[in-house]
mmCIF file of C-alpha atoms and ligand atoms in Angstrom:
data_model
loop_
_atom_site.group_PDB
_atom_site.id
_atom_site.type_symbol
_atom_site.label_atom_id
_atom_site.label_comp_id
_atom_site.label_asym_id
_atom_site.label_seq_id
_atom_site.Cartn_x
_atom_site.Cartn_y
_atom_site.Cartn_z
ATOM 1 C CA MET A 983 0.084 -0.272 0.025
ATOM 2 C CA ILE A 984 1.400 3.556 -0.895
ATOM 3 C CA ASN A 985 1.013 5.969 1.718
ATOM 4 C CA LYS A 986 -0.434 9.488 1.157
ATOM 5 C CA PRO A 987 2.418 11.825 0.311
ATOM 6 C CA GLN A 988 3.509 14.461 3.179
ATOM 7 C CA ILE A 989 4.113 17.362 1.431
ATOM 8 C CA ASN A 990 1.820 19.898 2.709
ATOM 9 C CA PRO A 991 4.172 22.161 5.346
ATOM 10 C CA SER A 992 1.383 23.199 7.500
ATOM 11 C CA GLN A 993 0.581 19.817 8.559
ATOM 12 C CA THR A 994 2.605 18.453 11.124
ATOM 13 C CA ILE A 995 4.635 15.507 10.771
ATOM 14 C CA ASP A 996 3.205 11.888 11.895
ATOM 15 C CA PRO A 997 6.273 10.676 13.935
ATOM 16 C CA ARG A 998 5.245 6.986 12.943
ATOM 17 C CA ASP A 999 4.928 7.585 9.254
ATOM 18 C CA LEU A 1000 8.126 9.284 9.480
ATOM 19 C CA ARG A 1001 9.829 6.397 11.127
ATOM 20 C CA GLN A 1002 8.457 3.898 8.361
ATOM 21 C CA ALA A 1003 9.486 6.237 5.483
ATOM 22 C CA LEU A 1004 12.921 6.464 7.460
ATOM 23 C CA GLY A 1005 12.988 2.631 7.672
ATOM 24 C CA ALA A 1006 12.999 2.260 3.832
ATOM 25 C CA PHE A 1007 16.720 2.953 4.089
ATOM 26 C CA GLY A 1008 18.435 -0.133 4.870
ATOM 27 C CA THR A 1009 21.422 -0.149 7.392
ATOM 28 C CA GLY A 1010 23.646 -2.388 8.701
ATOM 29 C CA VAL A 1011 23.395 -3.220 12.618
ATOM 30 C CA THR A 1012 26.216 -2.033 15.279
ATOM 31 C CA VAL A 1013 26.629 -2.305 19.080
ATOM 32 C CA VAL A 1014 28.414 1.048 20.235
ATOM 33 C CA THR A 1015 30.567 0.127 23.292
ATOM 34 C CA THR A 1016 32.312 2.394 25.964
ATOM 35 C CA LEU A 1017 33.326 2.374 29.628
ATOM 36 C CA ASP A 1018 31.768 4.125 32.272
ATOM 37 C CA THR A 1019 33.250 6.230 35.015
ATOM 38 C CA ALA A 1020 33.360 2.983 37.176
ATOM 39 C CA SER A 1021 34.990 1.286 34.315
ATOM 40 C CA ARG A 1022 31.986 -1.014 33.588
ATOM 41 C CA PRO A 1023 31.161 -1.619 30.219
ATOM 42 C CA VAL A 1024 28.339 -0.159 28.476
ATOM 43 C CA GLY A 1025 26.587 -0.852 25.131
ATOM 44 C CA VAL A 1026 23.558 0.064 22.650
ATOM 45 C CA THR A 1027 22.506 -1.345 19.604
ATOM 46 C CA ALA A 1028 22.638 1.483 16.918
ATOM 47 C CA ASN A 1029 21.972 1.743 13.401
ATOM 48 C CA SER A 1030 22.611 5.244 13.015
ATOM 49 C CA PHE A 1031 26.363 4.654 12.204
ATOM 50 C CA ASN A 1032 28.024 6.163 8.949
ATOM 51 C CA SER A 1033 30.976 6.997 7.452
ATOM 52 C CA VAL A 1034 31.795 10.331 7.301
ATOM 53 C CA SER A 1035 35.719 11.144 5.995
ATOM 54 C CA LEU A 1036 38.437 9.125 4.927
ATOM 55 C CA ASP A 1037 41.113 11.191 5.291
ATOM 56 C CA PRO A 1038 40.985 12.025 8.065
ATOM 57 C CA PRO A 1039 39.012 8.580 9.186
ATOM 58 C CA ILE A 1040 35.733 10.111 10.786
ATOM 59 C CA VAL A 1041 32.464 8.013 11.594
ATOM 60 C CA LEU A 1042 29.404 9.267 12.985
ATOM 61 C CA TRP A 1043 26.404 7.319 15.192
ATOM 62 C CA SER A 1044 23.581 8.944 17.241
ATOM 63 C CA LEU A 1045 21.973 8.273 20.439
ATOM 64 C CA ARG A 1046 18.782 9.495 21.995
ATOM 65 C CA THR A 1047 19.231 12.135 24.623
ATOM 66 C CA SER A 1048 17.258 10.167 27.296
ATOM 67 C CA SER A 1049 19.399 6.987 26.821
ATOM 68 C CA PRO A 1050 20.681 5.727 30.219
ATOM 69 C CA SER A 1051 23.962 5.225 28.516
ATOM 70 C CA LEU A 1052 24.589 8.562 27.468
ATOM 71 C CA PRO A 1053 26.518 10.236 30.426
ATOM 72 C CA ALA A 1054 29.038 7.018 29.876
ATOM 73 C CA PHE A 1055 29.651 8.064 26.261
ATOM 74 C CA ASP A 1056 30.267 11.847 27.108
ATOM 75 C CA ALA A 1057 32.386 11.037 30.072
ATOM 76 C CA CYS A 1058 34.649 8.540 28.393
ATOM 77 C CA GLY A 1059 35.113 10.466 24.994
ATOM 78 C CA ARG A 1060 35.905 7.248 23.209
ATOM 79 C CA PHE A 1061 33.586 4.588 21.914
ATOM 80 C CA VAL A 1062 34.141 1.210 19.651
ATOM 81 C CA ILE A 1063 31.438 0.660 16.536
ATOM 82 C CA ASN A 1064 31.104 -3.206 16.620
ATOM 83 C CA VAL A 1065 29.624 -4.056 13.293
ATOM 84 C CA LEU A 1066 27.364 -7.380 13.767
ATOM 85 C CA THR A 1067 27.063 -10.441 11.467
ATOM 86 C CA LEU A 1068 24.452 -12.419 10.630
ATOM 87 C CA GLU A 1069 24.743 -14.680 13.585
ATOM 88 C CA GLN A 1070 25.001 -11.755 16.078
ATOM 89 C CA VAL A 1071 21.174 -11.147 15.862
ATOM 90 C CA PRO A 1072 20.877 -11.919 19.506
ATOM 91 C CA LEU A 1073 23.320 -9.615 20.485
ATOM 92 C CA SER A 1074 21.329 -6.641 18.575
ATOM 93 C CA ARG A 1075 18.464 -7.633 20.600
ATOM 94 C CA ARG A 1076 20.197 -7.757 23.844
ATOM 95 C CA PHE A 1077 21.732 -4.314 23.552
ATOM 96 C CA ALA A 1078 18.698 -2.864 22.197
ATOM 97 C CA THR A 1079 16.997 -3.959 25.503
ATOM 98 C CA PRO A 1080 17.456 -1.913 28.975
ATOM 99 C CA VAL A 1081 18.501 -5.148 30.985
ATOM 100 C CA PRO A 1082 20.823 -4.332 33.761
ATOM 101 C CA ASP A 1083 24.266 -6.151 32.819
ATOM 102 C CA LYS A 1084 24.063 -6.422 29.107
ATOM 103 C CA PHE A 1085 27.604 -7.861 28.849
ATOM 104 C CA ASN A 1086 26.841 -10.922 31.153
ATOM 105 C CA GLY A 1087 27.740 -14.234 28.854
ATOM 106 C CA VAL A 1088 28.565 -11.855 26.031
ATOM 107 C CA PRO A 1089 32.220 -12.793 24.673
ATOM 108 C CA HIS A 1090 34.170 -9.626 24.415
ATOM 109 C CA GLU A 1091 37.812 -8.374 25.245
ATOM 110 C CA PRO A 1092 39.808 -4.898 25.802
ATOM 111 C CA GLY A 1093 40.484 -3.191 22.627
ATOM 112 C CA GLN A 1094 43.628 -1.160 22.017
ATOM 113 C CA GLN A 1095 41.969 1.738 23.882
ATOM 114 C CA GLY A 1096 41.090 -0.430 26.793
ATOM 115 C CA LEU A 1097 37.254 -0.432 25.531
ATOM 116 C CA PRO A 1098 35.007 -3.461 24.981
ATOM 117 C CA VAL A 1099 35.363 -5.104 21.646
ATOM 118 C CA LEU A 1100 32.786 -7.922 20.937
ATOM 119 C CA THR A 1101 34.036 -10.957 19.568
ATOM 120 C CA ASP A 1102 33.894 -12.056 15.940
ATOM 121 C CA CYS A 1103 32.384 -9.009 14.765
ATOM 122 C CA ALA A 1104 32.199 -8.090 10.808
ATOM 123 C CA ALA A 1105 34.062 -5.064 11.875
ATOM 124 C CA VAL A 1106 35.466 -3.160 14.634
ATOM 125 C CA PHE A 1107 36.340 0.937 14.560
ATOM 126 C CA GLU A 1108 37.562 2.118 17.892
ATOM 127 C CA CYS A 1109 37.532 5.958 18.007
ATOM 128 C CA ARG A 1110 38.031 8.873 19.876
ATOM 129 C CA THR A 1111 34.985 11.279 20.048
ATOM 130 C CA GLU A 1112 35.973 14.540 17.784
ATOM 131 C CA GLN A 1113 32.520 16.211 18.038
ATOM 132 C CA ARG A 1114 29.324 15.986 20.141
ATOM 133 C CA LEU A 1115 26.365 17.742 18.749
ATOM 134 C CA GLU A 1116 23.075 17.979 20.314
ATOM 135 C CA VAL A 1117 20.468 17.652 17.382
ATOM 136 C CA GLY A 1118 16.866 17.586 18.229
ATOM 137 C CA ASP A 1119 16.411 14.359 20.566
ATOM 138 C CA HIS A 1120 19.454 12.631 19.706
ATOM 139 C CA ILE A 1121 23.276 13.438 20.507
ATOM 140 C CA LEU A 1122 25.552 12.925 17.153
ATOM 141 C CA TYR A 1123 28.789 11.868 17.958
ATOM 142 C CA LEU A 1124 31.683 12.280 15.135
ATOM 143 C CA GLY A 1125 34.414 10.026 16.100
ATOM 144 C CA ARG A 1126 38.192 9.962 14.741
ATOM 145 C CA VAL A 1127 39.244 6.056 13.734
ATOM 146 C CA GLU A 1128 42.274 5.114 15.945
ATOM 147 C CA ALA A 1129 42.150 1.345 15.176
ATOM 148 C CA PHE A 1130 39.960 -0.989 13.249
ATOM 149 C CA HIS A 1131 39.688 -4.520 12.035
ATOM 150 C CA HIS A 1132 37.538 -6.424 9.940
ATOM 151 C CA ARG A 1133 36.626 -10.099 8.665
ATOM 152 C CA PRO A 1134 34.498 -11.531 5.692
ATOM 153 C CA GLY A 1135 31.392 -13.074 6.085
ATOM 154 C CA PRO A 1136 27.799 -12.080 5.857
ATOM 155 C CA ALA A 1137 26.669 -8.946 7.640
ATOM 156 C CA LEU A 1138 23.514 -8.212 9.704
ATOM 157 C CA LEU A 1139 21.149 -5.527 7.452
ATOM 158 C CA PHE A 1140 17.950 -3.598 8.833
ATOM 159 C CA CYS A 1141 15.410 -2.616 6.818
ATOM 160 C CA GLN A 1142 11.910 -1.788 7.169
ATOM 161 C CA GLY A 1143 11.886 -2.457 10.781
ATOM 162 C CA ARG A 1144 13.165 -5.958 10.072
ATOM 163 C CA TYR A 1145 16.568 -7.883 10.449
ATOM 164 C CA ALA A 1146 17.650 -8.746 6.966
ATOM 165 C CA GLN A 1147 20.608 -10.404 5.177
ATOM 166 C CA SER A 1148 22.407 -9.185 1.961
ATOM 167 C CA VAL A 1149 21.777 -11.017 -1.335
ATOM 168 C CA CYS A 1150 24.738 -9.397 -3.684
ATOM 169 C CA LEU A 1151 23.479 -8.773 -7.351
ATOM 170 C CA GLU A 1152 25.878 -9.448 -10.428
ATOM 171 C CA LEU A 1153 26.050 -5.391 -11.098
ATOM 172 C CA ASP A 1154 28.531 -3.004 -11.011
ATOM 173 C CA ALA A 1155 28.178 -0.427 -8.083
ATOM 174 C CA THR A 1156 29.053 2.339 -10.527
HETATM 175 C C1 FMN B 852 18.190 -2.248 14.820
HETATM 176 C C2 FMN B 852 18.157 -1.247 15.799
HETATM 177 C C3 FMN B 852 18.930 0.068 15.781
HETATM 178 C C4 FMN B 852 18.672 1.168 16.935
HETATM 179 N N1 FMN B 852 19.600 1.921 16.326
HETATM 180 C C5 FMN B 852 19.540 3.284 17.324
HETATM 181 C C6 FMN B 852 20.559 4.332 17.388
HETATM 182 O O1 FMN B 852 20.905 4.568 16.214
HETATM 183 N N2 FMN B 852 20.324 5.148 18.305
HETATM 184 C C7 FMN B 852 19.726 4.991 19.325
HETATM 185 O O2 FMN B 852 19.552 5.761 20.034
HETATM 186 N N3 FMN B 852 19.168 3.948 19.427
HETATM 187 C C8 FMN B 852 18.855 2.883 18.653
HETATM 188 N N4 FMN B 852 18.257 1.837 19.117
HETATM 189 C C9 FMN B 852 17.911 1.589 20.257
HETATM 190 C C10 FMN B 852 18.606 1.345 21.582
HETATM 191 O O3 FMN B 852 19.197 0.208 21.002
HETATM 192 C C11 FMN B 852 17.927 1.153 22.703
HETATM 193 O O4 FMN B 852 16.626 2.174 22.951
HETATM 194 C C12 FMN B 852 18.493 0.709 23.775
HETATM 195 O O5 FMN B 852 17.588 0.407 25.138
HETATM 196 C C13 FMN B 852 19.419 1.728 24.167
HETATM 197 O O6 FMN B 852 20.338 1.614 25.370
HETATM 198 P P1 FMN B 852 20.062 2.094 26.704
HETATM 199 O O7 FMN B 852 18.986 1.279 27.133
HETATM 200 O O8 FMN B 852 21.317 2.229 27.427
HETATM 201 O O9 FMN B 852 19.578 3.703 26.388
HETATM 202 C C14 FMN B 852 18.141 0.902 17.957
HETATM 203 C C15 FMN B 852 17.396 -0.081 18.059
HETATM 204 C C16 FMN B 852 17.567 -1.680 17.419
HETATM 205 C C17 FMN B 852 16.778 -2.628 17.428
#
């Protein structure tokens, strides 16, 4: 079913409809991790991750201002982007749920900056926060990549509110 286009500027935007429209843009899925001031691991599922610049290497992601994890990301000034594989859907669900100890039983080890790096991810980017911008109901973090690693394998995707897997087409990207 095609929804009515929302083009009348005097109309207020329906947030549910907007969310659905934004969901048409498929993304990967990450868990962004850091340490709080007591050196406890903190992590949130985020699909707002994106690359910004190669030289210097800058990435971004955003976190809702009401998140209980926000003070840890602000205080630490560093974060790790853990890009999930197809097998890591349970981790995506776990870190999207406000349970007290999200890391309990989750394999992870300290990265080069000492922050938690989840085991067997498709890619990992260890970042230092370069800029923090308050944008509406989210905080936008821009981070400089200080270390990274990756491995081949099927990445986890998220599109139209559902988890998905990629099917590569035999077409050039250009
Ligand atoms: C696939 C997926 C992507 C998400 N992306 C984001 C995101 O980019 N930013 C955000 O603030 N919340 C995002 N969420 C919601 C958070 O993961 C969820 O609110 C989680 O509870 C945040 O951790 P907290 O309880 O510490 O705030 C996403 C959830 C899912 C399932």
